[in-house]
Amino acid sequence: MKGVILDADSLGEIDLSPVTDLLDEWQVYGTSGPGETLERVRDASIVLSNKTPLTSETFSAARKLRLISVMATGTNNIDLDSAKKANVTVCNAMAYATPSVVQHTISLMLALATNLPAYIRDVKAGAWQQAPVFCLLDHPISELSGKTLGIVGFGELGSAVASVAKSFGMKILIAQKHGEQLPNRLPFDELIQEVDYLSLHCPLTSTTENLINSSNLSKMKPSAFLINTARGGLVNAPDLLQALSSNLIAGAAVDVLETEPPPESDLLTNACKDNLIVTPHNAWGALESRQRLVLQMADNIQAFLSESAVRLVDA
């Protein structure tokens, strides 16, 4: 039985032995382009992929394929209908990066609250060295305590962010899911008008695509901040830039973009400034989280080899 890892570079420097020790034969590729994937999976029984697409063409060519273990929670890169028709089991990873994403989300909130990018820039430029007093207070600094955090997507990540935010003394508001009626939830249109920080933790669907657009941004407080560590497509980038330049909101921090890696012409990466922070989709990437992911992949394979299954993904 042969195993293939299509995009091991997406995990960085990490110990893969919990996975590779399970089969006698493995082919481990750093990345796999569109013209390489078919040949690489043709004789594989087990395939691990993070973001490399596996299409209907893949399943037609890979006749021995029996298990796909997705090295992420999202499975947008897998044609699940074709996998089901080909009798291929698909598993994923769950809750492996919660501590990492939570600390990154809170870090972004703190960076915006303390105007950290502006003060780092000033120190590098020598402004502190030339200051007439012992400190610099040229940019506003605010506390998280007493502020209102709105959370869109109150699952594993959203609820964990809320728990940490409460320890800072923040008030938490939770957005209603589309079509649901639950107590202690606010319609999104109402929530965005009340929050000082809006943090996105929902999946990208036809309902949530471009959720943050000019219409919704115009309803937010001019002192409000947006945080997105979920999916780039939730935010309309041109509308966000317009909102920032016209002071409709005070700032934004994003860890995800619609296209990754971004092209040289990407709007947000080219517009980074004091009130716009962009990080390179690494909120999930703490060493502990990545090793936890590898262990979940090993667990998926072991369960499959034992003729059981865990973390199954349905078409």
PDB file of C-alpha atoms in Angstrom:
ATOM      1  CA  MET A   1       0.000   0.000   0.000  1.00  0.00           C
ATOM      2  CA  LYS A   2       1.428   3.353  -1.071  1.00  0.00           C
ATOM      3  CA  GLY A   3       0.889   6.737   0.552  1.00  0.00           C
ATOM      4  CA  VAL A   4       1.456  10.181  -0.965  1.00  0.00           C
ATOM      5  CA  ILE A   5       1.714  13.588   0.697  1.00  0.00           C
ATOM      6  CA  LEU A   6       1.100  16.221  -1.958  1.00  0.00           C
ATOM      7  CA  ASP A   7       2.022  19.467  -0.200  1.00  0.00           C
ATOM      8  CA  ALA A   8       4.157  18.780   2.861  1.00  0.00           C
ATOM      9  CA  ASP A   9       5.735  22.246   2.659  1.00  0.00           C
ATOM     10  CA  SER A  10       2.441  23.690   3.881  1.00  0.00           C
ATOM     11  CA  LEU A  11       3.245  22.215   7.309  1.00  0.00           C
ATOM     12  CA  GLY A  12       6.686  23.790   7.570  1.00  0.00           C
ATOM     13  CA  GLU A  13       9.480  22.000   9.429  1.00  0.00           C
ATOM     14  CA  ILE A  14       7.655  19.237  11.276  1.00  0.00           C
ATOM     15  CA  ASP A  15       8.078  15.594  12.296  1.00  0.00           C
ATOM     16  CA  LEU A  16       6.067  13.479   9.839  1.00  0.00           C
ATOM     17  CA  SER A  17       7.141  10.136  11.295  1.00  0.00           C
ATOM     18  CA  PRO A  18       3.794   9.459  13.045  1.00  0.00           C
ATOM     19  CA  VAL A  19       2.340   9.290   9.523  1.00  0.00           C
ATOM     20  CA  THR A  20       5.212   7.853   7.503  1.00  0.00           C
ATOM     21  CA  ASP A  21       5.805   5.028   9.987  1.00  0.00           C
ATOM     22  CA  LEU A  22       2.347   3.606   9.198  1.00  0.00           C
ATOM     23  CA  LEU A  23       3.081   2.419   5.645  1.00  0.00           C
ATOM     24  CA  ASP A  24       6.113   0.858   4.000  1.00  0.00           C
ATOM     25  CA  GLU A  25       6.028   3.195   1.004  1.00  0.00           C
ATOM     26  CA  TRP A  26       5.558   6.953   1.000  1.00  0.00           C
ATOM     27  CA  GLN A  27       6.184   9.654  -1.575  1.00  0.00           C
ATOM     28  CA  VAL A  28       6.436  13.060   0.089  1.00  0.00           C
ATOM     29  CA  TYR A  29       6.248  16.142  -2.142  1.00  0.00           C
ATOM     30  CA  GLY A  30       6.766  19.708  -0.963  1.00  0.00           C
ATOM     31  CA  THR A  31       4.219  21.060  -3.420  1.00  0.00           C
ATOM     32  CA  SER A  32       2.207  19.644  -6.298  1.00  0.00           C
ATOM     33  CA  GLY A  33       1.146  21.746  -9.256  1.00  0.00           C
ATOM     34  CA  PRO A  34      -1.917  21.146 -11.458  1.00  0.00           C
ATOM     35  CA  GLY A  35       0.137  19.225 -13.995  1.00  0.00           C
ATOM     36  CA  GLU A  36       1.794  16.991 -11.388  1.00  0.00           C
ATOM     37  CA  THR A  37      -1.004  15.773  -9.140  1.00  0.00           C
ATOM     38  CA  LEU A  38      -2.534  13.134 -11.431  1.00  0.00           C
ATOM     39  CA  GLU A  39       0.690  11.236 -11.970  1.00  0.00           C
ATOM     40  CA  ARG A  40       1.648  11.440  -8.309  1.00  0.00           C
ATOM     41  CA  VAL A  41      -1.607   9.926  -7.015  1.00  0.00           C
ATOM     42  CA  ARG A  42      -2.132   7.389  -9.807  1.00  0.00           C
ATOM     43  CA  ASP A  43      -0.827   4.402  -7.801  1.00  0.00           C
ATOM     44  CA  ALA A  44      -1.586   5.717  -4.315  1.00  0.00           C
ATOM     45  CA  SER A  45      -3.972   4.110  -1.854  1.00  0.00           C
ATOM     46  CA  ILE A  46      -3.755   6.957   0.684  1.00  0.00           C
ATOM     47  CA  VAL A  47      -3.288  10.635  -0.149  1.00  0.00           C
ATOM     48  CA  LEU A  48      -2.694  13.549   2.209  1.00  0.00           C
ATOM     49  CA  SER A  49      -3.413  17.030   0.881  1.00  0.00           C
ATOM     50  CA  ASN A  50      -3.688  20.404   2.530  1.00  0.00           C
ATOM     51  CA  LYS A  51      -4.696  22.729  -0.301  1.00  0.00           C
ATOM     52  CA  THR A  52      -3.792  20.750  -3.452  1.00  0.00           C
ATOM     53  CA  PRO A  53      -7.028  20.247  -5.433  1.00  0.00           C
ATOM     54  CA  LEU A  54      -8.302  16.694  -5.996  1.00  0.00           C
ATOM     55  CA  THR A  55     -10.872  16.799  -8.785  1.00  0.00           C
ATOM     56  CA  SER A  56     -13.122  14.357 -10.608  1.00  0.00           C
ATOM     57  CA  GLU A  57     -10.239  13.779 -13.007  1.00  0.00           C
ATOM     58  CA  THR A  58      -8.088  12.733 -10.052  1.00  0.00           C
ATOM     59  CA  PHE A  59     -10.542  10.060  -8.959  1.00  0.00           C
ATOM     60  CA  SER A  60     -10.871   8.723 -12.498  1.00  0.00           C
ATOM     61  CA  ALA A  61      -7.098   8.300 -12.745  1.00  0.00           C
ATOM     62  CA  ALA A  62      -6.356   7.047  -9.217  1.00  0.00           C
ATOM     63  CA  ARG A  63      -8.041   3.653  -9.293  1.00  0.00           C
ATOM     64  CA  LYS A  64      -6.251   2.376  -6.175  1.00  0.00           C
ATOM     65  CA  LEU A  65      -7.148   5.409  -4.076  1.00  0.00           C
ATOM     66  CA  ARG A  66      -9.108   4.524  -0.925  1.00  0.00           C
ATOM     67  CA  LEU A  67      -8.436   7.312   1.603  1.00  0.00           C
ATOM     68  CA  ILE A  68      -7.887  11.063   1.430  1.00  0.00           C
ATOM     69  CA  SER A  69      -6.878  12.680   4.685  1.00  0.00           C
ATOM     70  CA  VAL A  70      -7.124  16.452   4.378  1.00  0.00           C
ATOM     71  CA  MET A  71      -4.453  18.257   6.383  1.00  0.00           C
ATOM     72  CA  ALA A  72      -6.917  20.988   7.343  1.00  0.00           C
ATOM     73  CA  THR A  73     -10.507  21.408   8.457  1.00  0.00           C
ATOM     74  CA  GLY A  74     -11.773  22.908   5.208  1.00  0.00           C
ATOM     75  CA  THR A  75     -12.310  20.522   2.305  1.00  0.00           C
ATOM     76  CA  ASN A  76     -13.036  22.998  -0.507  1.00  0.00           C
ATOM     77  CA  ASN A  77     -10.131  21.545  -2.486  1.00  0.00           C
ATOM     78  CA  ILE A  78     -11.717  18.062  -2.660  1.00  0.00           C
ATOM     79  CA  ASP A  79     -14.480  17.091  -5.111  1.00  0.00           C
ATOM     80  CA  LEU A  80     -16.495  15.278  -2.455  1.00  0.00           C
ATOM     81  CA  ASP A  81     -19.184  14.066  -4.850  1.00  0.00           C
ATOM     82  CA  SER A  82     -16.585  12.408  -7.058  1.00  0.00           C
ATOM     83  CA  ALA A  83     -14.881  10.917  -4.013  1.00  0.00           C
ATOM     84  CA  LYS A  84     -18.164   9.364  -2.903  1.00  0.00           C
ATOM     85  CA  LYS A  85     -18.849   7.934  -6.358  1.00  0.00           C
ATOM     86  CA  ALA A  86     -15.343   6.430  -6.415  1.00  0.00           C
ATOM     87  CA  ASN A  87     -15.872   4.921  -2.946  1.00  0.00           C
ATOM     88  CA  VAL A  88     -12.994   6.965  -1.509  1.00  0.00           C
ATOM     89  CA  THR A  89     -13.150   7.823   2.187  1.00  0.00           C
ATOM     90  CA  VAL A  90     -12.407  11.469   3.027  1.00  0.00           C
ATOM     91  CA  CYS A  91     -11.291  12.547   6.489  1.00  0.00           C
ATOM     92  CA  ASN A  92     -10.059  15.880   7.765  1.00  0.00           C
ATOM     93  CA  ALA A  93      -8.597  17.503  10.888  1.00  0.00           C
ATOM     94  CA  MET A  94     -10.604  19.141  13.634  1.00  0.00           C
ATOM     95  CA  ALA A  95      -9.790  21.665  16.378  1.00  0.00           C
ATOM     96  CA  TYR A  96      -6.037  21.098  16.034  1.00  0.00           C
ATOM     97  CA  ALA A  97      -5.135  24.798  15.851  1.00  0.00           C
ATOM     98  CA  THR A  98      -7.599  26.374  18.267  1.00  0.00           C
ATOM     99  CA  PRO A  99      -5.024  27.732  20.774  1.00  0.00           C
ATOM    100  CA  SER A 100      -2.861  29.094  17.960  1.00  0.00           C
ATOM    101  CA  VAL A 101      -5.710  30.848  16.126  1.00  0.00           C
ATOM    102  CA  VAL A 102      -7.121  32.259  19.338  1.00  0.00           C
ATOM    103  CA  GLN A 103      -3.820  33.789  20.440  1.00  0.00           C
ATOM    104  CA  HIS A 104      -3.277  35.221  16.947  1.00  0.00           C
ATOM    105  CA  THR A 105      -6.759  36.752  16.910  1.00  0.00           C
ATOM    106  CA  ILE A 106      -6.237  38.351  20.314  1.00  0.00           C
ATOM    107  CA  SER A 107      -2.754  39.499  19.257  1.00  0.00           C
ATOM    108  CA  LEU A 108      -4.242  41.316  16.270  1.00  0.00           C
ATOM    109  CA  MET A 109      -6.845  42.970  18.474  1.00  0.00           C
ATOM    110  CA  LEU A 110      -4.141  44.104  20.889  1.00  0.00           C
ATOM    111  CA  ALA A 111      -1.952  45.397  18.057  1.00  0.00           C
ATOM    112  CA  LEU A 112      -4.816  47.552  16.812  1.00  0.00           C
ATOM    113  CA  ALA A 113      -5.819  48.703  20.297  1.00  0.00           C
ATOM    114  CA  THR A 114      -2.263  49.791  21.138  1.00  0.00           C
ATOM    115  CA  ASN A 115      -1.390  51.138  17.675  1.00  0.00           C
ATOM    116  CA  LEU A 116       1.574  48.775  17.738  1.00  0.00           C
ATOM    117  CA  PRO A 117       2.567  49.083  14.034  1.00  0.00           C
ATOM    118  CA  ALA A 118       2.758  52.886  14.306  1.00  0.00           C
ATOM    119  CA  TYR A 119       4.907  52.807  17.438  1.00  0.00           C
ATOM    120  CA  ILE A 120       7.254  50.183  15.981  1.00  0.00           C
ATOM    121  CA  ARG A 121       7.653  52.391  12.921  1.00  0.00           C
ATOM    122  CA  ASP A 122       8.333  55.458  15.070  1.00  0.00           C
ATOM    123  CA  VAL A 123      11.017  53.692  17.103  1.00  0.00           C
ATOM    124  CA  LYS A 124      12.726  52.473  13.930  1.00  0.00           C
ATOM    125  CA  ALA A 125      12.591  56.029  12.539  1.00  0.00           C
ATOM    126  CA  GLY A 126      14.251  57.449  15.671  1.00  0.00           C
ATOM    127  CA  ALA A 127      11.226  59.371  16.986  1.00  0.00           C
ATOM    128  CA  TRP A 128      11.564  58.000  20.536  1.00  0.00           C
ATOM    129  CA  GLN A 129      15.269  58.792  20.616  1.00  0.00           C
ATOM    130  CA  GLN A 130      14.446  62.416  19.835  1.00  0.00           C
ATOM    131  CA  ALA A 131      11.442  62.729  22.165  1.00  0.00           C
ATOM    132  CA  PRO A 132      11.479  65.538  24.780  1.00  0.00           C
ATOM    133  CA  VAL A 133       9.981  63.214  27.447  1.00  0.00           C
ATOM    134  CA  PHE A 134      10.438  59.574  28.434  1.00  0.00           C
ATOM    135  CA  CYS A 135       7.592  58.184  26.291  1.00  0.00           C
ATOM    136  CA  LEU A 136       5.812  58.536  22.985  1.00  0.00           C
ATOM    137  CA  LEU A 137       2.056  59.054  22.929  1.00  0.00           C
ATOM    138  CA  ASP A 138       1.644  60.237  19.358  1.00  0.00           C
ATOM    139  CA  HIS A 139      -0.952  57.609  18.449  1.00  0.00           C
ATOM    140  CA  PRO A 140      -4.136  56.683  20.325  1.00  0.00           C
ATOM    141  CA  ILE A 141      -3.956  53.721  22.706  1.00  0.00           C
ATOM    142  CA  SER A 142      -7.102  52.080  24.026  1.00  0.00           C
ATOM    143  CA  GLU A 143      -7.941  49.231  26.391  1.00  0.00           C
ATOM    144  CA  LEU A 144      -9.881  46.134  25.436  1.00  0.00           C
ATOM    145  CA  SER A 145     -11.553  46.237  28.839  1.00  0.00           C
ATOM    146  CA  GLY A 146     -15.078  47.565  28.574  1.00  0.00           C
ATOM    147  CA  LYS A 147     -15.197  47.230  24.793  1.00  0.00           C
ATOM    148  CA  THR A 148     -17.718  45.108  22.902  1.00  0.00           C
ATOM    149  CA  LEU A 149     -16.537  42.208  20.763  1.00  0.00           C
ATOM    150  CA  GLY A 150     -18.888  40.851  18.113  1.00  0.00           C
ATOM    151  CA  ILE A 151     -18.257  37.289  16.977  1.00  0.00           C
ATOM    152  CA  VAL A 152     -19.509  35.873  13.690  1.00  0.00           C
ATOM    153  CA  GLY A 153     -19.260  32.089  13.860  1.00  0.00           C
ATOM    154  CA  PHE A 154     -19.566  30.786  17.411  1.00  0.00           C
ATOM    155  CA  GLY A 155     -18.090  27.337  16.965  1.00  0.00           C
ATOM    156  CA  GLU A 156     -14.843  25.952  18.329  1.00  0.00           C
ATOM    157  CA  LEU A 157     -12.788  29.029  17.447  1.00  0.00           C
ATOM    158  CA  GLY A 158     -15.353  31.756  18.025  1.00  0.00           C
ATOM    159  CA  SER A 159     -16.298  30.484  21.468  1.00  0.00           C
ATOM    160  CA  ALA A 160     -12.627  30.117  22.455  1.00  0.00           C
ATOM    161  CA  VAL A 161     -11.890  33.706  21.362  1.00  0.00           C
ATOM    162  CA  ALA A 162     -14.890  34.872  23.405  1.00  0.00           C
ATOM    163  CA  SER A 163     -13.567  33.087  26.483  1.00  0.00           C
ATOM    164  CA  VAL A 164     -10.189  34.834  26.275  1.00  0.00           C
ATOM    165  CA  ALA A 165     -11.759  38.198  25.420  1.00  0.00           C
ATOM    166  CA  LYS A 166     -13.912  37.987  28.546  1.00  0.00           C
ATOM    167  CA  SER A 167     -10.741  37.746  30.627  1.00  0.00           C
ATOM    168  CA  PHE A 168      -9.822  41.181  29.248  1.00  0.00           C
ATOM    169  CA  GLY A 169     -13.140  42.513  30.483  1.00  0.00           C
ATOM    170  CA  MET A 170     -14.821  42.638  27.078  1.00  0.00           C
ATOM    171  CA  LYS A 171     -18.550  42.310  26.482  1.00  0.00           C
ATOM    172  CA  ILE A 172     -19.398  39.577  23.965  1.00  0.00           C
ATOM    173  CA  LEU A 173     -22.119  39.701  21.314  1.00  0.00           C
ATOM    174  CA  ILE A 174     -22.782  36.692  19.070  1.00  0.00           C
ATOM    175  CA  ALA A 175     -24.231  36.921  15.577  1.00  0.00           C
ATOM    176  CA  GLN A 176     -27.194  34.752  14.627  1.00  0.00           C
ATOM    177  CA  LYS A 177     -26.482  32.156  11.992  1.00  0.00           C
ATOM    178  CA  HIS A 178     -28.462  32.652   8.799  1.00  0.00           C
ATOM    179  CA  GLY A 179     -31.934  31.224   9.354  1.00  0.00           C
ATOM    180  CA  GLU A 180     -31.486  30.305  13.029  1.00  0.00           C
ATOM    181  CA  GLN A 181     -33.371  31.625  16.019  1.00  0.00           C
ATOM    182  CA  LEU A 182     -31.420  31.104  19.245  1.00  0.00           C
ATOM    183  CA  PRO A 183     -31.480  33.014  22.523  1.00  0.00           C
ATOM    184  CA  ASN A 184     -28.576  35.360  23.261  1.00  0.00           C
ATOM    185  CA  ARG A 185     -27.889  35.905  19.563  1.00  0.00           C
ATOM    186  CA  LEU A 186     -28.246  39.117  17.587  1.00  0.00           C
ATOM    187  CA  PRO A 187     -29.069  39.538  13.895  1.00  0.00           C
ATOM    188  CA  PHE A 188     -25.868  40.436  12.078  1.00  0.00           C
ATOM    189  CA  ASP A 189     -27.262  43.809  10.947  1.00  0.00           C
ATOM    190  CA  GLU A 190     -27.861  44.803  14.558  1.00  0.00           C
ATOM    191  CA  LEU A 191     -24.636  43.383  15.928  1.00  0.00           C
ATOM    192  CA  ILE A 192     -22.314  45.285  13.602  1.00  0.00           C
ATOM    193  CA  GLN A 193     -23.778  48.587  14.742  1.00  0.00           C
ATOM    194  CA  GLU A 194     -22.926  47.914  18.397  1.00  0.00           C
ATOM    195  CA  VAL A 195     -19.452  46.374  18.359  1.00  0.00           C
ATOM    196  CA  ASP A 196     -16.051  47.926  18.917  1.00  0.00           C
ATOM    197  CA  TYR A 197     -14.340  44.834  17.480  1.00  0.00           C
ATOM    198  CA  LEU A 198     -15.820  42.438  14.929  1.00  0.00           C
ATOM    199  CA  SER A 199     -14.089  39.051  14.656  1.00  0.00           C
ATOM    200  CA  LEU A 200     -14.922  36.584  11.871  1.00  0.00           C
ATOM    201  CA  HIS A 201     -14.814  32.835  12.536  1.00  0.00           C
ATOM    202  CA  CYS A 202     -17.435  31.505  10.129  1.00  0.00           C
ATOM    203  CA  PRO A 203     -16.996  29.302   7.048  1.00  0.00           C
ATOM    204  CA  LEU A 204     -17.036  30.718   3.532  1.00  0.00           C
ATOM    205  CA  THR A 205     -20.360  29.855   1.895  1.00  0.00           C
ATOM    206  CA  SER A 206     -22.651  31.400  -0.693  1.00  0.00           C
ATOM    207  CA  THR A 207     -24.368  33.158   2.223  1.00  0.00           C
ATOM    208  CA  THR A 208     -21.216  34.551   3.861  1.00  0.00           C
ATOM    209  CA  GLU A 209     -19.196  35.448   0.755  1.00  0.00           C
ATOM    210  CA  ASN A 210     -18.509  39.211   0.748  1.00  0.00           C
ATOM    211  CA  LEU A 211     -20.264  39.466   4.106  1.00  0.00           C
ATOM    212  CA  ILE A 212     -18.081  42.447   4.923  1.00  0.00           C
ATOM    213  CA  ASN A 213     -18.988  44.850   2.148  1.00  0.00           C
ATOM    214  CA  SER A 214     -19.546  48.596   1.769  1.00  0.00           C
ATOM    215  CA  SER A 215     -23.116  48.369   3.017  1.00  0.00           C
ATOM    216  CA  ASN A 216     -22.217  46.558   6.232  1.00  0.00           C
ATOM    217  CA  LEU A 217     -19.025  48.525   6.822  1.00  0.00           C
ATOM    218  CA  SER A 218     -21.045  51.741   6.678  1.00  0.00           C
ATOM    219  CA  LYS A 219     -23.168  50.507   9.599  1.00  0.00           C
ATOM    220  CA  MET A 220     -20.181  50.012  11.922  1.00  0.00           C
ATOM    221  CA  LYS A 221     -18.903  52.586  14.371  1.00  0.00           C
ATOM    222  CA  PRO A 222     -16.133  54.829  13.007  1.00  0.00           C
ATOM    223  CA  SER A 223     -14.091  53.682  16.018  1.00  0.00           C
ATOM    224  CA  ALA A 224     -14.609  49.957  15.274  1.00  0.00           C
ATOM    225  CA  PHE A 225     -12.021  47.406  14.191  1.00  0.00           C
ATOM    226  CA  LEU A 226     -12.412  44.341  11.946  1.00  0.00           C
ATOM    227  CA  ILE A 227     -10.499  41.077  12.518  1.00  0.00           C
ATOM    228  CA  ASN A 228     -10.559  38.237   9.974  1.00  0.00           C
ATOM    229  CA  THR A 229      -8.748  34.983  10.689  1.00  0.00           C
ATOM    230  CA  ALA A 230     -11.353  32.842   8.907  1.00  0.00           C
ATOM    231  CA  ARG A 231     -11.530  33.045   5.096  1.00  0.00           C
ATOM    232  CA  GLY A 232     -10.454  35.818   2.750  1.00  0.00           C
ATOM    233  CA  GLY A 233     -13.632  35.673   0.687  1.00  0.00           C
ATOM    234  CA  LEU A 234     -15.689  36.872   3.651  1.00  0.00           C
ATOM    235  CA  VAL A 235     -14.333  40.374   3.084  1.00  0.00           C
ATOM    236  CA  ASN A 236     -14.701  42.493  -0.024  1.00  0.00           C
ATOM    237  CA  ALA A 237     -11.175  43.913  -0.220  1.00  0.00           C
ATOM    238  CA  PRO A 238     -11.907  47.069  -2.292  1.00  0.00           C
ATOM    239  CA  ASP A 239     -14.808  47.927   0.017  1.00  0.00           C
ATOM    240  CA  LEU A 240     -12.601  47.454   3.083  1.00  0.00           C
ATOM    241  CA  LEU A 241      -9.890  49.724   1.681  1.00  0.00           C
ATOM    242  CA  GLN A 242     -12.465  52.385   0.865  1.00  0.00           C
ATOM    243  CA  ALA A 243     -13.891  52.136   4.384  1.00  0.00           C
ATOM    244  CA  LEU A 244     -10.419  52.566   5.900  1.00  0.00           C
ATOM    245  CA  SER A 245      -9.443  55.477   3.661  1.00  0.00           C
ATOM    246  CA  SER A 246     -12.726  57.278   4.348  1.00  0.00           C
ATOM    247  CA  ASN A 247     -12.579  56.548   8.088  1.00  0.00           C
ATOM    248  CA  LEU A 248     -15.794  54.543   8.105  1.00  0.00           C
ATOM    249  CA  ILE A 249     -13.986  52.203  10.526  1.00  0.00           C
ATOM    250  CA  ALA A 250     -10.831  52.719  12.558  1.00  0.00           C
ATOM    251  CA  GLY A 251      -8.807  49.734  11.405  1.00  0.00           C
ATOM    252  CA  ALA A 252      -8.605  46.122  10.309  1.00  0.00           C
ATOM    253  CA  ALA A 253      -6.354  43.103  10.706  1.00  0.00           C
ATOM    254  CA  VAL A 254      -6.578  40.089   8.408  1.00  0.00           C
ATOM    255  CA  ASP A 255      -4.714  36.788   8.307  1.00  0.00           C
ATOM    256  CA  VAL A 256      -6.457  35.509   5.171  1.00  0.00           C
ATOM    257  CA  LEU A 257      -6.911  36.765   1.618  1.00  0.00           C
ATOM    258  CA  GLU A 258      -9.130  35.694  -1.239  1.00  0.00           C
ATOM    259  CA  THR A 259      -6.120  34.421  -3.228  1.00  0.00           C
ATOM    260  CA  GLU A 260      -3.205  32.786  -1.405  1.00  0.00           C
ATOM    261  CA  PRO A 261      -0.367  33.303  -1.802  1.00  0.00           C
ATOM    262  CA  PRO A 262      -1.403  36.772  -2.964  1.00  0.00           C
ATOM    263  CA  PRO A 263      -0.282  38.194  -6.299  1.00  0.00           C
ATOM    264  CA  GLU A 264       2.076  41.173  -6.343  1.00  0.00           C
ATOM    265  CA  SER A 265      -0.938  43.321  -7.215  1.00  0.00           C
ATOM    266  CA  ASP A 266      -2.990  42.305  -4.161  1.00  0.00           C
ATOM    267  CA  LEU A 267      -4.924  45.274  -2.825  1.00  0.00           C
ATOM    268  CA  LEU A 268      -4.581  44.618   0.890  1.00  0.00           C
ATOM    269  CA  THR A 269      -0.911  43.625   1.050  1.00  0.00           C
ATOM    270  CA  ASN A 270      -0.038  46.732  -0.968  1.00  0.00           C
ATOM    271  CA  ALA A 271      -2.071  48.954   1.333  1.00  0.00           C
ATOM    272  CA  CYS A 272      -0.607  47.831   4.674  1.00  0.00           C
ATOM    273  CA  LYS A 273      -0.303  50.786   6.991  1.00  0.00           C
ATOM    274  CA  ASP A 274      -0.842  51.675  10.637  1.00  0.00           C
ATOM    275  CA  ASN A 275      -4.547  50.821  10.647  1.00  0.00           C
ATOM    276  CA  LEU A 276      -4.334  47.797   8.321  1.00  0.00           C
ATOM    277  CA  ILE A 277      -2.406  44.722   9.447  1.00  0.00           C
ATOM    278  CA  VAL A 278      -1.979  41.739   7.118  1.00  0.00           C
ATOM    279  CA  THR A 279      -0.399  38.503   8.336  1.00  0.00           C
ATOM    280  CA  PRO A 280       0.405  35.568   6.000  1.00  0.00           C
ATOM    281  CA  HIS A 281      -2.293  32.999   6.901  1.00  0.00           C
ATOM    282  CA  ASN A 282      -0.232  31.708   9.787  1.00  0.00           C
ATOM    283  CA  ALA A 283      -2.678  32.162  12.668  1.00  0.00           C
ATOM    284  CA  TRP A 284      -2.966  28.364  12.731  1.00  0.00           C
ATOM    285  CA  GLY A 285       0.750  27.719  12.487  1.00  0.00           C
ATOM    286  CA  ALA A 286       2.125  27.301  16.002  1.00  0.00           C
ATOM    287  CA  LEU A 287       4.511  24.349  16.165  1.00  0.00           C
ATOM    288  CA  GLU A 288       2.246  22.603  18.644  1.00  0.00           C
ATOM    289  CA  SER A 289      -0.758  22.977  16.329  1.00  0.00           C
ATOM    290  CA  ARG A 290       1.093  21.621  13.324  1.00  0.00           C
ATOM    291  CA  GLN A 291       2.344  18.598  15.253  1.00  0.00           C
ATOM    292  CA  ARG A 292      -1.186  18.026  16.555  1.00  0.00           C
ATOM    293  CA  LEU A 293      -2.338  18.047  12.931  1.00  0.00           C
ATOM    294  CA  VAL A 294       0.201  15.370  11.996  1.00  0.00           C
ATOM    295  CA  LEU A 295      -1.012  13.206  14.880  1.00  0.00           C
ATOM    296  CA  GLN A 296      -4.606  13.566  13.685  1.00  0.00           C
ATOM    297  CA  MET A 297      -3.547  12.500  10.183  1.00  0.00           C
ATOM    298  CA  ALA A 298      -1.888   9.409  11.677  1.00  0.00           C
ATOM    299  CA  ASP A 299      -5.036   8.730  13.686  1.00  0.00           C
ATOM    300  CA  ASN A 300      -7.157   8.982  10.517  1.00  0.00           C
ATOM    301  CA  ILE A 301      -4.934   6.484   8.705  1.00  0.00           C
ATOM    302  CA  GLN A 302      -4.778   4.052  11.604  1.00  0.00           C
ATOM    303  CA  ALA A 303      -8.552   4.083  11.956  1.00  0.00           C
ATOM    304  CA  PHE A 304      -8.976   3.485   8.231  1.00  0.00           C
ATOM    305  CA  LEU A 305      -6.507   0.588   8.238  1.00  0.00           C
ATOM    306  CA  SER A 306      -8.480  -0.893  11.128  1.00  0.00           C
ATOM    307  CA  GLU A 307     -11.612  -0.713   8.966  1.00  0.00           C
ATOM    308  CA  SER A 308     -13.116   2.063  11.006  1.00  0.00           C
ATOM    309  CA  ALA A 309     -13.064   5.806  10.400  1.00  0.00           C
ATOM    310  CA  VAL A 310     -12.738   9.057  12.311  1.00  0.00           C
ATOM    311  CA  ARG A 311     -13.340  12.666  11.285  1.00  0.00           C
ATOM    312  CA  LEU A 312     -15.328  11.541   8.257  1.00  0.00           C
ATOM    313  CA  VAL A 313     -16.327  14.194   5.735  1.00  0.00           C
ATOM    314  CA  ASP A 314     -19.613  13.592   3.926  1.00  0.00           C
ATOM    315  CA  ALA A 315     -20.341  14.745   0.410  1.00  0.00           C
TER     316      ALA A 315
END
